Amino acid sequence: HGALIQKEVDRRNDIIRKDAKRRGVEARLLDANLVAAVIAKESGGRRMAESEPSPEAKAKWGTAKGLMQMIDSTASRMGVTDVWDKRQNIRGGVKYLTGLIDRYDGDYEKALAAYNCGPGCVDRVVSGRQRRLPKETRAYVPIVTGIMPVPTTEDEDPRDIEFAPINPETDIIVE
């Protein structure tokens, strides 16, 4: 998926650059490695991945689907008509993640937390109306930032590195 991720991120960054120039503001560009790390954590790179949420979460939001594990309502807001189509899923996920990065003024940790538990949850924590983020989200952010690949040679493109599957026994950080 490396080339597809890079293409969608480049396309999105071009739009962001043009809009920022038009408005006279600094452009917050998205890194393809961050998107690849989100995909690795969310779906393990499996296009047909579908989450197994708790019965309460499933009743409220449904299941998350595809490479970037989008729920139907978010996918629809991002213009995705087929969550199983990898291009649409990545495009929608990139658009959503970019919006969260903008919402939190470039704070990638808050944006990633919001990608996982929703912006309402993050907003409640920031405002003090909620004590802390859910346990899953507190583990999610360091895992995603920790899987961002680092090239081992100058010729190696980090987007082409295969990600190891997430092992909850060893990869989840618990307080």
PDB file of C-alpha atoms in Angstrom:
ATOM      1  CA  HIS A   1       0.000   0.000   0.000  1.00  0.00           C
ATOM      2  CA  GLY A   2       3.065   2.259   0.211  1.00  0.00           C
ATOM      3  CA  ALA A   3       2.723   3.924  -3.189  1.00  0.00           C
ATOM      4  CA  LEU A   4      -1.028   4.405  -2.741  1.00  0.00           C
ATOM      5  CA  ILE A   5      -0.531   5.968   0.708  1.00  0.00           C
ATOM      6  CA  GLN A   6       2.120   8.329  -0.645  1.00  0.00           C
ATOM      7  CA  LYS A   7      -0.087   9.310  -3.606  1.00  0.00           C
ATOM      8  CA  GLU A   8      -3.071  10.121  -1.374  1.00  0.00           C
ATOM      9  CA  VAL A   9      -0.919  12.033   1.133  1.00  0.00           C
ATOM     10  CA  ASP A  10       0.767  14.007  -1.674  1.00  0.00           C
ATOM     11  CA  ARG A  11      -2.640  14.803  -3.211  1.00  0.00           C
ATOM     12  CA  ARG A  12      -3.978  15.941   0.162  1.00  0.00           C
ATOM     13  CA  ASN A  13      -0.841  17.968   0.931  1.00  0.00           C
ATOM     14  CA  ASP A  14      -1.132  19.771  -2.413  1.00  0.00           C
ATOM     15  CA  ILE A  15      -4.693  20.793  -1.518  1.00  0.00           C
ATOM     16  CA  ILE A  16      -3.551  21.870   1.956  1.00  0.00           C
ATOM     17  CA  ARG A  17      -0.637  23.918   0.541  1.00  0.00           C
ATOM     18  CA  LYS A  18      -2.896  25.740  -1.922  1.00  0.00           C
ATOM     19  CA  ASP A  19      -5.536  26.454   0.716  1.00  0.00           C
ATOM     20  CA  ALA A  20      -2.923  27.653   3.231  1.00  0.00           C
ATOM     21  CA  LYS A  21      -1.345  29.956   0.638  1.00  0.00           C
ATOM     22  CA  ARG A  22      -4.769  31.356  -0.290  1.00  0.00           C
ATOM     23  CA  ARG A  23      -5.572  32.032   3.375  1.00  0.00           C
ATOM     24  CA  GLY A  24      -2.054  33.226   4.248  1.00  0.00           C
ATOM     25  CA  VAL A  25      -1.524  30.611   6.965  1.00  0.00           C
ATOM     26  CA  GLU A  26       1.093  27.949   7.624  1.00  0.00           C
ATOM     27  CA  ALA A  27       0.333  24.600   5.997  1.00  0.00           C
ATOM     28  CA  ARG A  28       0.247  21.571   8.303  1.00  0.00           C
ATOM     29  CA  LEU A  29       1.306  18.753   6.023  1.00  0.00           C
ATOM     30  CA  LEU A  30       0.617  15.097   6.657  1.00  0.00           C
ATOM     31  CA  ASP A  31       3.466  12.570   6.713  1.00  0.00           C
ATOM     32  CA  ALA A  32       2.922   9.357   4.735  1.00  0.00           C
ATOM     33  CA  ASN A  33       4.772   7.453   7.473  1.00  0.00           C
ATOM     34  CA  LEU A  34       2.165   8.548  10.009  1.00  0.00           C
ATOM     35  CA  VAL A  35      -0.639   7.298   7.750  1.00  0.00           C
ATOM     36  CA  ALA A  36       1.217   3.994   7.237  1.00  0.00           C
ATOM     37  CA  ALA A  37       1.592   3.641  11.024  1.00  0.00           C
ATOM     38  CA  VAL A  38      -2.130   4.321  11.571  1.00  0.00           C
ATOM     39  CA  ILE A  39      -2.972   1.668   8.976  1.00  0.00           C
ATOM     40  CA  ALA A  40      -0.538  -0.801  10.582  1.00  0.00           C
ATOM     41  CA  LYS A  41      -2.148  -0.352  14.003  1.00  0.00           C
ATOM     42  CA  GLU A  42      -5.749  -0.041  12.844  1.00  0.00           C
ATOM     43  CA  SER A  43      -5.947  -2.933  10.391  1.00  0.00           C
ATOM     44  CA  GLY A  44      -2.522  -4.558  10.157  1.00  0.00           C
ATOM     45  CA  GLY A  45      -2.661  -3.599   6.474  1.00  0.00           C
ATOM     46  CA  ARG A  46      -5.687  -5.836   5.869  1.00  0.00           C
ATOM     47  CA  ARG A  47      -8.085  -4.178   3.407  1.00  0.00           C
ATOM     48  CA  MET A  48     -11.068  -6.224   4.620  1.00  0.00           C
ATOM     49  CA  ALA A  49     -10.398  -5.772   8.362  1.00  0.00           C
ATOM     50  CA  GLU A  50     -13.461  -5.201  10.531  1.00  0.00           C
ATOM     51  CA  SER A  51     -13.354  -4.342  14.232  1.00  0.00           C
ATOM     52  CA  GLU A  52     -14.956  -6.320  17.018  1.00  0.00           C
ATOM     53  CA  PRO A  53     -16.272  -3.546  19.280  1.00  0.00           C
ATOM     54  CA  SER A  54     -18.100  -4.003  22.548  1.00  0.00           C
ATOM     55  CA  PRO A  55     -21.872  -4.491  22.157  1.00  0.00           C
ATOM     56  CA  GLU A  56     -22.434  -0.932  23.458  1.00  0.00           C
ATOM     57  CA  ALA A  57     -19.981   0.602  20.977  1.00  0.00           C
ATOM     58  CA  LYS A  58     -21.354  -1.504  18.130  1.00  0.00           C
ATOM     59  CA  ALA A  59     -24.907  -0.357  18.897  1.00  0.00           C
ATOM     60  CA  LYS A  60     -23.809   3.294  19.015  1.00  0.00           C
ATOM     61  CA  TRP A  61     -21.298   3.511  16.138  1.00  0.00           C
ATOM     62  CA  GLY A  62     -21.252   0.191  14.295  1.00  0.00           C
ATOM     63  CA  THR A  63     -18.023  -1.486  13.337  1.00  0.00           C
ATOM     64  CA  ALA A  64     -14.873   0.120  11.984  1.00  0.00           C
ATOM     65  CA  LYS A  65     -13.912  -1.145   8.545  1.00  0.00           C
ATOM     66  CA  GLY A  66     -11.088  -1.272   6.050  1.00  0.00           C
ATOM     67  CA  LEU A  67      -7.455  -0.227   6.116  1.00  0.00           C
ATOM     68  CA  MET A  68      -8.002   2.886   8.239  1.00  0.00           C
ATOM     69  CA  GLN A  69     -10.871   1.356  10.241  1.00  0.00           C
ATOM     70  CA  MET A  70     -13.483   3.973   9.448  1.00  0.00           C
ATOM     71  CA  ILE A  71     -16.949   3.810  10.988  1.00  0.00           C
ATOM     72  CA  ASP A  72     -19.775   4.385   8.517  1.00  0.00           C
ATOM     73  CA  SER A  73     -20.793   7.839   9.804  1.00  0.00           C
ATOM     74  CA  THR A  74     -17.225   9.194   9.634  1.00  0.00           C
ATOM     75  CA  ALA A  75     -16.648   7.578   6.248  1.00  0.00           C
ATOM     76  CA  SER A  76     -19.800   9.211   4.918  1.00  0.00           C
ATOM     77  CA  ARG A  77     -18.750  12.653   6.227  1.00  0.00           C
ATOM     78  CA  MET A  78     -15.392  12.194   4.467  1.00  0.00           C
ATOM     79  CA  GLY A  79     -17.058  11.330   1.155  1.00  0.00           C
ATOM     80  CA  VAL A  80     -16.356   7.587   1.282  1.00  0.00           C
ATOM     81  CA  THR A  81     -19.098   5.559  -0.391  1.00  0.00           C
ATOM     82  CA  ASP A  82     -17.345   2.157  -0.185  1.00  0.00           C
ATOM     83  CA  VAL A  83     -15.240   1.588   2.955  1.00  0.00           C
ATOM     84  CA  TRP A  84     -13.867  -1.637   1.458  1.00  0.00           C
ATOM     85  CA  ASP A  85     -12.314   0.222  -1.491  1.00  0.00           C
ATOM     86  CA  LYS A  86      -8.731   0.814  -0.383  1.00  0.00           C
ATOM     87  CA  ARG A  87      -8.363   4.106  -2.273  1.00  0.00           C
ATOM     88  CA  GLN A  88     -11.553   5.543  -0.809  1.00  0.00           C
ATOM     89  CA  ASN A  89     -10.716   4.246   2.662  1.00  0.00           C
ATOM     90  CA  ILE A  90      -7.223   5.766   2.642  1.00  0.00           C
ATOM     91  CA  ARG A  91      -8.488   9.008   1.086  1.00  0.00           C
ATOM     92  CA  GLY A  92     -11.221   9.311   3.740  1.00  0.00           C
ATOM     93  CA  GLY A  93      -8.869   8.390   6.577  1.00  0.00           C
ATOM     94  CA  VAL A  94      -6.261  10.901   5.387  1.00  0.00           C
ATOM     95  CA  LYS A  95      -8.927  13.605   5.142  1.00  0.00           C
ATOM     96  CA  TYR A  96     -10.208  12.790   8.645  1.00  0.00           C
ATOM     97  CA  LEU A  97      -6.732  12.648  10.203  1.00  0.00           C
ATOM     98  CA  THR A  98      -5.769  15.937   8.526  1.00  0.00           C
ATOM     99  CA  GLY A  99      -8.900  17.559   9.946  1.00  0.00           C
ATOM    100  CA  LEU A 100      -8.049  16.290  13.433  1.00  0.00           C
ATOM    101  CA  ILE A 101      -4.488  17.613  13.167  1.00  0.00           C
ATOM    102  CA  ASP A 102      -5.917  21.017  12.200  1.00  0.00           C
ATOM    103  CA  ARG A 103      -8.521  20.859  14.984  1.00  0.00           C
ATOM    104  CA  TYR A 104      -5.790  20.304  17.578  1.00  0.00           C
ATOM    105  CA  ASP A 105      -3.415  22.924  16.114  1.00  0.00           C
ATOM    106  CA  GLY A 106      -0.834  20.437  14.890  1.00  0.00           C
ATOM    107  CA  ASP A 107      -0.772  18.370  18.097  1.00  0.00           C
ATOM    108  CA  TYR A 108      -0.335  14.897  16.581  1.00  0.00           C
ATOM    109  CA  GLU A 109      -0.836  13.110  19.894  1.00  0.00           C
ATOM    110  CA  LYS A 110      -4.240  14.703  20.440  1.00  0.00           C
ATOM    111  CA  ALA A 111      -5.135  14.081  16.776  1.00  0.00           C
ATOM    112  CA  LEU A 112      -4.182  10.400  17.048  1.00  0.00           C
ATOM    113  CA  ALA A 113      -6.091  10.071  20.318  1.00  0.00           C
ATOM    114  CA  ALA A 114      -9.136  11.614  18.609  1.00  0.00           C
ATOM    115  CA  TYR A 115      -8.723   9.234  15.658  1.00  0.00           C
ATOM    116  CA  ASN A 116      -8.962   6.377  18.148  1.00  0.00           C
ATOM    117  CA  CYS A 117     -11.622   7.477  20.645  1.00  0.00           C
ATOM    118  CA  GLY A 118     -13.252  10.400  18.856  1.00  0.00           C
ATOM    119  CA  PRO A 119     -12.752  14.148  19.117  1.00  0.00           C
ATOM    120  CA  GLY A 120     -15.545  14.509  21.683  1.00  0.00           C
ATOM    121  CA  CYS A 121     -13.630  12.280  24.087  1.00  0.00           C
ATOM    122  CA  VAL A 122     -10.390  14.251  23.620  1.00  0.00           C
ATOM    123  CA  ASP A 123     -12.248  17.553  24.002  1.00  0.00           C
ATOM    124  CA  ARG A 124     -13.781  16.386  27.301  1.00  0.00           C
ATOM    125  CA  VAL A 125     -10.326  15.473  28.644  1.00  0.00           C
ATOM    126  CA  VAL A 126      -8.788  18.775  27.479  1.00  0.00           C
ATOM    127  CA  SER A 127     -11.641  20.764  29.073  1.00  0.00           C
ATOM    128  CA  GLY A 128     -11.424  18.780  32.323  1.00  0.00           C
ATOM    129  CA  ARG A 129     -14.940  17.312  32.007  1.00  0.00           C
ATOM    130  CA  GLN A 130     -13.388  13.829  31.743  1.00  0.00           C
ATOM    131  CA  ARG A 131     -10.478  12.669  33.879  1.00  0.00           C
ATOM    132  CA  ARG A 132      -8.454  10.827  31.246  1.00  0.00           C
ATOM    133  CA  LEU A 133      -8.530   9.093  27.911  1.00  0.00           C
ATOM    134  CA  PRO A 134      -9.709   5.471  27.730  1.00  0.00           C
ATOM    135  CA  LYS A 135      -7.044   2.843  28.407  1.00  0.00           C
ATOM    136  CA  GLU A 136      -7.089   1.691  24.771  1.00  0.00           C
ATOM    137  CA  THR A 137      -6.411   5.243  23.566  1.00  0.00           C
ATOM    138  CA  ARG A 138      -3.610   5.802  26.099  1.00  0.00           C
ATOM    139  CA  ALA A 139      -1.939   2.719  24.608  1.00  0.00           C
ATOM    140  CA  TYR A 140      -2.813   3.568  20.981  1.00  0.00           C
ATOM    141  CA  VAL A 141      -0.900   6.849  20.619  1.00  0.00           C
ATOM    142  CA  PRO A 142       2.563   5.558  21.675  1.00  0.00           C
ATOM    143  CA  ILE A 143       2.076   2.423  19.587  1.00  0.00           C
ATOM    144  CA  VAL A 144       1.273   4.417  16.430  1.00  0.00           C
ATOM    145  CA  THR A 145       4.113   6.873  16.976  1.00  0.00           C
ATOM    146  CA  GLY A 146       6.387   3.949  17.837  1.00  0.00           C
ATOM    147  CA  ILE A 147       5.668   2.004  14.644  1.00  0.00           C
ATOM    148  CA  MET A 148       6.515   4.871  12.333  1.00  0.00           C
ATOM    149  CA  PRO A 149       9.280   3.171  10.345  1.00  0.00           C
ATOM    150  CA  VAL A 150      12.819   4.472  10.166  1.00  0.00           C
ATOM    151  CA  PRO A 151      14.783   3.714   6.965  1.00  0.00           C
ATOM    152  CA  THR A 152      17.853   1.557   7.473  1.00  0.00           C
ATOM    153  CA  THR A 153      19.645   2.728   4.321  1.00  0.00           C
ATOM    154  CA  GLU A 154      19.470   5.851   2.184  1.00  0.00           C
ATOM    155  CA  ASP A 155      17.891   3.833  -0.628  1.00  0.00           C
ATOM    156  CA  GLU A 156      15.161   2.247   1.459  1.00  0.00           C
ATOM    157  CA  ASP A 157      11.785   3.956   1.357  1.00  0.00           C
ATOM    158  CA  PRO A 158      10.155   3.670   4.799  1.00  0.00           C
ATOM    159  CA  ARG A 159       6.713   3.331   3.200  1.00  0.00           C
ATOM    160  CA  ASP A 160       7.815   0.018   1.661  1.00  0.00           C
ATOM    161  CA  ILE A 161       8.835  -1.584   4.963  1.00  0.00           C
ATOM    162  CA  GLU A 162       6.538  -4.426   5.974  1.00  0.00           C
ATOM    163  CA  PHE A 163       5.032  -3.885   9.409  1.00  0.00           C
ATOM    164  CA  ALA A 164       5.061  -6.696  11.911  1.00  0.00           C
ATOM    165  CA  PRO A 165       1.595  -7.506  13.216  1.00  0.00           C
ATOM    166  CA  ILE A 166       0.687  -5.881  16.525  1.00  0.00           C
ATOM    167  CA  ASN A 167       1.048  -8.293  19.424  1.00  0.00           C
ATOM    168  CA  PRO A 168      -1.195  -7.156  22.297  1.00  0.00           C
ATOM    169  CA  GLU A 169       0.841  -9.226  24.751  1.00  0.00           C
ATOM    170  CA  THR A 170       4.054  -7.293  24.080  1.00  0.00           C
ATOM    171  CA  ASP A 171       3.146  -4.116  22.174  1.00  0.00           C
ATOM    172  CA  ILE A 172       0.462  -2.579  24.376  1.00  0.00           C
ATOM    173  CA  ILE A 173       1.838  -0.051  26.822  1.00  0.00           C
ATOM    174  CA  VAL A 174       0.035  -0.268  30.162  1.00  0.00           C
ATOM    175  CA  GLU A 175       0.340   2.360  32.868  1.00  0.00           C
TER     176      GLU A 175
END
